[in-house]
Structures are given as C-alpha cells and as structure tokens.
PDB file of C-alpha atoms in Angstrom:
ATOM      1  CA  MET A   1      11.690 128.608 108.638  1.00 75.00           C
ATOM      2  CA  ASP A   2      11.386 124.536 107.378  1.00 84.00           C
ATOM      3  CA  ILE A   3      12.072 121.362 108.650  1.00 86.00           C
ATOM      4  CA  MET A   4      15.525 121.383 107.133  1.00 85.00           C
ATOM      5  CA  GLU A   5      16.337 124.470 108.886  1.00 85.00           C
ATOM      6  CA  LEU A   6      15.359 123.435 111.833  1.00 83.00           C
ATOM      7  CA  GLY A   7      17.253 120.391 112.308  1.00 86.00           C
ATOM      8  CA  ALA A   8      20.661 122.339 111.015  1.00 86.00           C
ATOM      9  CA  VAL A   9      20.442 124.569 113.469  1.00 87.00           C
ATOM     10  CA  GLY A  10      19.356 121.491 116.372  1.00 88.00           C
ATOM     11  CA  GLU A  11      23.113 120.456 114.614  1.00 89.00           C
ATOM     12  CA  LEU A  12      24.493 123.732 115.562  1.00 89.00           C
ATOM     13  CA  VAL A  13      22.821 123.812 119.104  1.00 89.00           C
ATOM     14  CA  GLY A  14      24.445 119.910 119.632  1.00 90.00           C
ATOM     15  CA  GLY A  15      27.543 120.441 119.268  1.00 90.00           C
ATOM     16  CA  VAL A  16      27.958 124.040 120.786  1.00 90.00           C
ATOM     17  CA  ALA A  17      26.263 122.134 123.788  1.00 90.00           C
ATOM     18  CA  VAL A  18      28.656 119.152 123.669  1.00 91.00           C
ATOM     19  CA  ILE A  19      31.878 121.493 123.180  1.00 92.00           C
ATOM     20  CA  ALA A  20      30.725 123.154 126.773  1.00 88.00           C
ATOM     21  CA  SER A  21      29.934 120.264 128.433  1.00 91.00           C
ATOM     22  CA  LEU A  22      33.669 119.262 127.493  1.00 89.00           C
ATOM     23  CA  VAL A  23      34.923 121.854 128.973  1.00 88.00           C
ATOM     24  CA  PHE A  24      32.743 121.911 131.609  1.00 88.00           C
ATOM     25  CA  VAL A  25      33.933 118.375 132.539  1.00 88.00           C
ATOM     26  CA  GLY A  26      37.477 118.709 131.932  1.00 87.00           C
ATOM     27  CA  LEU A  27      37.526 121.917 134.787  1.00 86.00           C
ATOM     28  CA  GLN A  28      36.254 119.234 137.345  1.00 89.00           C
ATOM     29  CA  VAL A  29      38.210 117.215 135.900  1.00 86.00           C
ATOM     30  CA  ARG A  30      41.220 119.812 136.022  1.00 83.00           C
ATOM     31  CA  GLN A  31      38.919 120.383 140.207  1.00 86.00           C
ATOM     32  CA  GLY A  32      39.293 117.204 140.819  1.00 84.00           C
ATOM     33  CA  ASN A  33      42.971 116.115 140.180  1.00 80.00           C
ATOM     34  CA  GLY A  34      43.447 119.860 142.330  1.00 81.00           C
ATOM     35  CA  LEU A  35      41.891 118.363 145.056  1.00 83.00           C
ATOM     36  CA  ALA A  36      43.722 115.130 145.294  1.00 80.00           C
ATOM     37  CA  LYS A  37      46.793 116.984 145.039  1.00 78.00           C
ATOM     38  CA  GLY A  38      45.743 118.784 148.953  1.00 81.00           C
ATOM     39  CA  ALA A  39      45.375 115.886 150.009  1.00 82.00           C
ATOM     40  CA  ALA A  40      47.972 114.115 148.936  1.00 79.00           C
ATOM     41  CA  GLU A  41      50.606 117.022 150.045  1.00 80.00           C
ATOM     42  CA  LEU A  42      48.109 117.393 153.497  1.00 82.00           C
ATOM     43  CA  GLU A  43      48.395 114.340 154.257  1.00 81.00           C
ATOM     44  CA  VAL A  44      51.923 114.949 154.630  1.00 78.00           C
ATOM     45  CA  GLY A  45      52.430 117.241 156.556  1.00 80.00           C
ATOM     46  CA  ARG A  46      50.082 115.045 159.238  1.00 84.00           C
ATOM     47  CA  MET A  47      52.803 111.945 158.930  1.00 80.00           C
ATOM     48  CA  ASN A  48      55.272 113.872 159.151  1.00 77.00           C
ATOM     49  CA  MET A  49      53.651 116.021 162.157  1.00 81.00           C
ATOM     50  CA  ASP A  50      53.056 112.456 163.315  1.00 81.00           C
ATOM     51  CA  TYR A  51      56.167 110.936 163.548  1.00 76.00           C
ATOM     52  CA  TYR A  52      57.233 114.941 164.561  1.00 76.00           C
ATOM     53  CA  ARG A  53      54.740 114.355 167.884  1.00 80.00           C
ATOM     54  CA  LEU A  54      55.840 110.663 168.556  1.00 77.00           C
ATOM     55  CA  GLY A  55      59.705 111.772 169.256  1.00 73.00           C
ATOM     56  CA  ALA A  56      58.717 114.591 171.321  1.00 76.00           C
ATOM     57  CA  GLU A  57      57.976 112.612 173.535  1.00 75.00           C
ATOM     58  CA  ARG A  58      59.752 112.900 175.742  1.00 71.00           C
ATOM     59  CA  ASP A  59      60.848 109.420 176.858  1.00 82.00           C
ATOM     60  CA  PHE A  60      61.112 108.739 172.853  1.00 84.00           C
ATOM     61  CA  ALA A  61      63.566 111.225 171.872  1.00 83.00           C
ATOM     62  CA  ALA A  62      66.009 109.269 174.010  1.00 84.00           C
ATOM     63  CA  ILE A  63      66.073 106.996 172.403  1.00 86.00           C
ATOM     64  CA  TRP A  64      65.472 108.481 168.135  1.00 83.00           C
ATOM     65  CA  TYR A  65      68.500 109.819 169.308  1.00 83.00           C
ATOM     66  CA  THR A  66      69.895 107.066 170.850  1.00 86.00           C
ATOM     67  CA  GLY A  67      69.040 104.748 167.497  1.00 85.00           C
ATOM     68  CA  PHE A  68      71.237 107.477 165.628  1.00 82.00           C
ATOM     69  CA  TYR A  69      74.070 108.954 167.428  1.00 83.00           C
ATOM     70  CA  THR A  70      74.706 105.642 169.707  1.00 86.00           C
ATOM     71  CA  PRO A  71      73.134 102.250 168.368  1.00 87.00           C
ATOM     72  CA  ASP A  72      75.102 100.072 170.304  1.00 87.00           C
ATOM     73  CA  ALA A  73      74.285 101.072 173.107  1.00 86.00           C
ATOM     74  CA  PHE A  74      70.223 100.192 172.967  1.00 86.00           C
ATOM     75  CA  PRO A  75      68.660  97.374 175.378  1.00 90.00           C
ATOM     76  CA  GLU A  76      66.305  95.095 173.470  1.00 90.00           C
ATOM     77  CA  LEU A  77      63.139  96.491 174.699  1.00 90.00           C
ATOM     78  CA  ASP A  78      64.036 101.079 172.859  1.00 89.00           C
ATOM     79  CA  ARG A  79      65.522  99.633 170.351  1.00 89.00           C
ATOM     80  CA  ALA A  80      62.892  96.828 169.145  1.00 89.00           C
ATOM     81  CA  ARG A  81      60.541 100.782 170.430  1.00 88.00           C
ATOM     82  CA  TRP A  82      63.463 102.409 167.333  1.00 88.00           C
ATOM     83  CA  ILE A  83      62.536  99.758 164.667  1.00 88.00           C
ATOM     84  CA  TRP A  84      58.339  99.985 165.545  1.00 88.00           C
ATOM     85  CA  ALA A  85      59.139 103.719 164.254  1.00 87.00           C
ATOM     86  CA  GLN A  86      60.947 103.795 161.709  1.00 88.00           C
ATOM     87  CA  ARG A  87      59.159 101.207 159.601  1.00 88.00           C
ATOM     88  CA  MET A  88      55.438 103.586 160.130  1.00 87.00           C
ATOM     89  CA  TRP A  89      57.530 106.238 158.942  1.00 88.00           C
ATOM     90  CA  LEU A  90      58.397 103.732 156.268  1.00 90.00           C
ATOM     91  CA  HIS A  91      55.786 102.344 155.029  1.00 89.00           C
ATOM     92  CA  SER A  92      54.127 105.870 155.396  1.00 89.00           C
ATOM     93  CA  VAL A  93      56.908 107.099 153.144  1.00 92.00           C
ATOM     94  CA  HIS A  94      56.313 104.291 150.934  1.00 93.00           C
ATOM     95  CA  ALA A  95      52.938 105.178 150.535  1.00 91.00           C
ATOM     96  CA  MET A  96      53.666 108.818 149.326  1.00 91.00           C
ATOM     97  CA  TYR A  97      56.173 107.540 146.635  1.00 95.00           C
ATOM     98  CA  ARG A  98      52.900 105.251 145.507  1.00 92.00           C
ATOM     99  CA  LEU A  99      50.984 109.183 145.465  1.00 89.00           C
ATOM    100  CA  PHE A 100      54.107 111.143 143.323  1.00 93.00           C
ATOM    101  CA  GLN A 101      54.365 108.460 141.156  1.00 94.00           C
ATOM    102  CA  ARG A 102      51.052 108.689 140.354  1.00 90.00           C
ATOM    103  CA  GLY A 103      51.126 112.397 139.994  1.00 89.00           C
ATOM    104  CA  VAL A 104      48.699 112.692 143.225  1.00 87.00           C
ATOM    105  CA  LEU A 105      51.223 114.126 144.673  1.00 88.00           C
ATOM    106  CA  PRO A 106      53.839 117.588 143.222  1.00 89.00           C
ATOM    107  CA  GLU A 107      57.918 116.641 143.763  1.00 91.00           C
ATOM    108  CA  ALA A 108      58.459 119.400 145.755  1.00 90.00           C
ATOM    109  CA  SER A 109      55.962 118.334 148.906  1.00 89.00           C
ATOM    110  CA  TRP A 110      58.105 114.612 147.341  1.00 92.00           C
ATOM    111  CA  LYS A 111      61.741 115.358 147.268  1.00 92.00           C
ATOM    112  CA  PRO A 112      61.937 116.378 151.372  1.00 89.00           C
ATOM    113  CA  LEU A 113      60.862 113.038 152.154  1.00 89.00           C
ATOM    114  CA  LEU A 114      63.037 111.365 149.850  1.00 93.00           C
ATOM    115  CA  THR A 115      66.011 113.747 150.172  1.00 92.00           C
ATOM    116  CA  THR A 116      65.609 112.774 154.524  1.00 89.00           C
ATOM    117  CA  LEU A 117      64.399 109.477 153.792  1.00 91.00           C
ATOM    118  CA  ALA A 118      67.759 108.841 151.889  1.00 92.00           C
ATOM    119  CA  THR A 119      69.736 111.282 155.096  1.00 89.00           C
ATOM    120  CA  MET A 120      68.469 108.710 157.030  1.00 87.00           C
ATOM    121  CA  LEU A 121      69.840 105.535 155.188  1.00 89.00           C
ATOM    122  CA  GLU A 122      72.724 107.557 154.963  1.00 87.00           C
ATOM    123  CA  GLU A 123      73.537 107.813 158.780  1.00 85.00           C
ATOM    124  CA  SER A 124      71.873 105.248 160.303  1.00 87.00           C
ATOM    125  CA  THR A 125      73.635 101.662 161.135  1.00 88.00           C
ATOM    126  CA  ILE A 126      70.380 100.668 161.993  1.00 89.00           C
ATOM    127  CA  MET A 127      67.748 101.549 158.649  1.00 89.00           C
ATOM    128  CA  VAL A 128      70.841 100.617 156.328  1.00 90.00           C
ATOM    129  CA  GLU A 129      69.875  96.566 158.260  1.00 88.00           C
ATOM    130  CA  MET A 130      66.533  97.927 157.935  1.00 88.00           C
ATOM    131  CA  TRP A 131      66.693  98.603 154.584  1.00 91.00           C
ATOM    132  CA  GLU A 132      69.126  96.216 153.269  1.00 89.00           C
ATOM    133  CA  ARG A 133      67.353  92.734 154.674  1.00 87.00           C
ATOM    134  CA  ASN A 134      63.797  94.135 154.508  1.00 82.00           C
ATOM    135  CA  PRO A 135      62.123  92.789 157.217  1.00 71.00           C
ATOM    136  CA  MET A 136      59.036  95.176 155.988  1.00 73.00           C
ATOM    137  CA  PHE A 137      58.856  94.073 152.644  1.00 84.00           C
ATOM    138  CA  LEU A 138      58.360  97.116 151.027  1.00 89.00           C
ATOM    139  CA  ALA A 139      58.121  96.809 147.500  1.00 91.00           C
ATOM    140  CA  ASP A 140      61.084  96.228 144.961  1.00 91.00           C
ATOM    141  CA  ASP A 141      59.886  98.801 142.345  1.00 94.00           C
ATOM    142  CA  PHE A 142      60.513 101.713 145.311  1.00 95.00           C
ATOM    143  CA  ARG A 143      63.462 100.693 147.171  1.00 93.00           C
ATOM    144  CA  THR A 144      64.659 100.617 143.684  1.00 94.00           C
ATOM    145  CA  TYR A 145      64.132 104.308 142.861  1.00 95.00           C
ATOM    146  CA  VAL A 146      65.633 104.603 145.962  1.00 95.00           C
ATOM    147  CA  ASP A 147      68.693 103.516 145.952  1.00 94.00           C
ATOM    148  CA  SER A 148      69.158 104.814 142.372  1.00 94.00           C
ATOM    149  CA  GLU A 149      68.208 108.581 143.265  1.00 93.00           C
ATOM    150  CA  ARG A 150      70.639 108.591 146.494  1.00 91.00           C
ATOM    151  CA  PRO A 151      73.611 109.729 145.305  1.00 89.00           C
ATOM    152  CA  HIS A 152      71.965 112.809 143.261  1.00 88.00           C
ATOM    153  CA  LEU A 153      70.811 114.245 146.813  1.00 84.00           C
ATOM    154  CA  ALA A 154      71.560 116.714 148.235  1.00 74.00           C
ATOM    155  CA  ARG A 155      71.908 115.873 152.354  1.00 70.00           C
ATOM    156  CA  ALA A 156      68.500 116.411 154.315  1.00 63.00           C
ATOM    157  CA  GLY A 157      71.244 118.496 157.620  1.00 62.00           C
ATOM    158  CA  PHE A 158      68.230 117.880 159.851  1.00 56.00           C
ATOM    159  CA  MET A 159      70.338 115.107 161.417  1.00 57.00           C
ATOM    160  CA  ASP A 160      73.061 117.693 162.355  1.00 61.00           C
ATOM    161  CA  SER A 161      70.791 120.021 163.916  1.00 59.00           C
ATOM    162  CA  MET A 162      69.758 116.559 166.345  1.00 59.00           C
ATOM    163  CA  ARG A 163      72.318 116.949 167.912  1.00 59.00           C
ATOM    164  CA  LEU A 164      72.689 117.717 171.342  1.00 54.00           C
ATOM    165  CA  SER A 165      75.275 120.386 171.569  1.00 50.00           C
ATOM    166  CA  SER A 166      77.819 118.410 173.430  1.00 49.00           C
ATOM    167  CA  ASP A 167      78.311 115.825 171.108  1.00 50.00           C
ATOM    168  CA  GLN A 168      79.819 118.350 168.391  1.00 47.00           C
TER     169      GLN A 168
END
C-alpha cells in the first residue's frame, strides 16, 4: 500500500468516526432530554403533593374550603393564609408553564395544571380577584396564554368532589 492509498483509507475511517460520534452525541442529547422531561414531571408531582399536603392539614382544610365556597365568611387572618397558599401554587404553575413552553414538560403533564387553574378561576371569587389585579406579578405572556385557553377547557370537576355532601 502506498501513501495515497493509506490517505484514502484514513479519510474513510475519519468520516465513519465523525458519523459515529454524531450518532452518539444525538443519542446522548435524546437521553438528556428524556431525563429533563422526567425531572419536570416529577417536580409537577411534588408540587401537587405539597399543595395537597397543605390542604390535608386540619386547620387549613377548613380555610381552603371556606375560600372556595363561602369566601365572605372569612376572618382576615384565614383569608390571608388562603391567599398566600394560592400564590405559592400559582407561582409553581407559572414555573411549570415555562417548562411546558420550552418543551421540557409534556402536554400530558401541563394540561391538568392548566385545567385546574382555569377551573379555580371560574369558581373562586378570590382567585379571580387575584388574577385580575395580578399582585403576584405573573408574566403577561403566561396570563394571556391562560386566558386564551380557558374557554376551550372542560371543568376539572375536582371542585365538585371537594364540596361537603350537605352543600350539594
């Protein structure tokens, strides 16, 4: 084999190596994206567990219930606790929207959050007031997106399940 033939073989091997490395990098990126999506979905689960845990606390469960169904009966301190809890949740939903927007949070995980928010905005006068006044400084694009999607969403139905049987 002369030097020209060795050079041709070297170029062929180099080309195959470049293609193999690109395939490897592509697989790594794909795996990284899958891990990021999994982490985002796990975070949604944790966010919901924290919120439900808060609602399961004996004194806060009563405050939460009053906030949705009889907000005029709120003592000021309880109203403040309810508003702070809703603000925490709204900011978490806002963060999840950013992940959805970037393609990290799958639509199947985002849609239930959006539907829940839309339902809360339909059923809670305090939530509507918070949403309209925007004291939490939620981003305008998030608010615009939620407002544009609200008419197209079915009610979540979980609010009905939260009512005490004597209220129905």
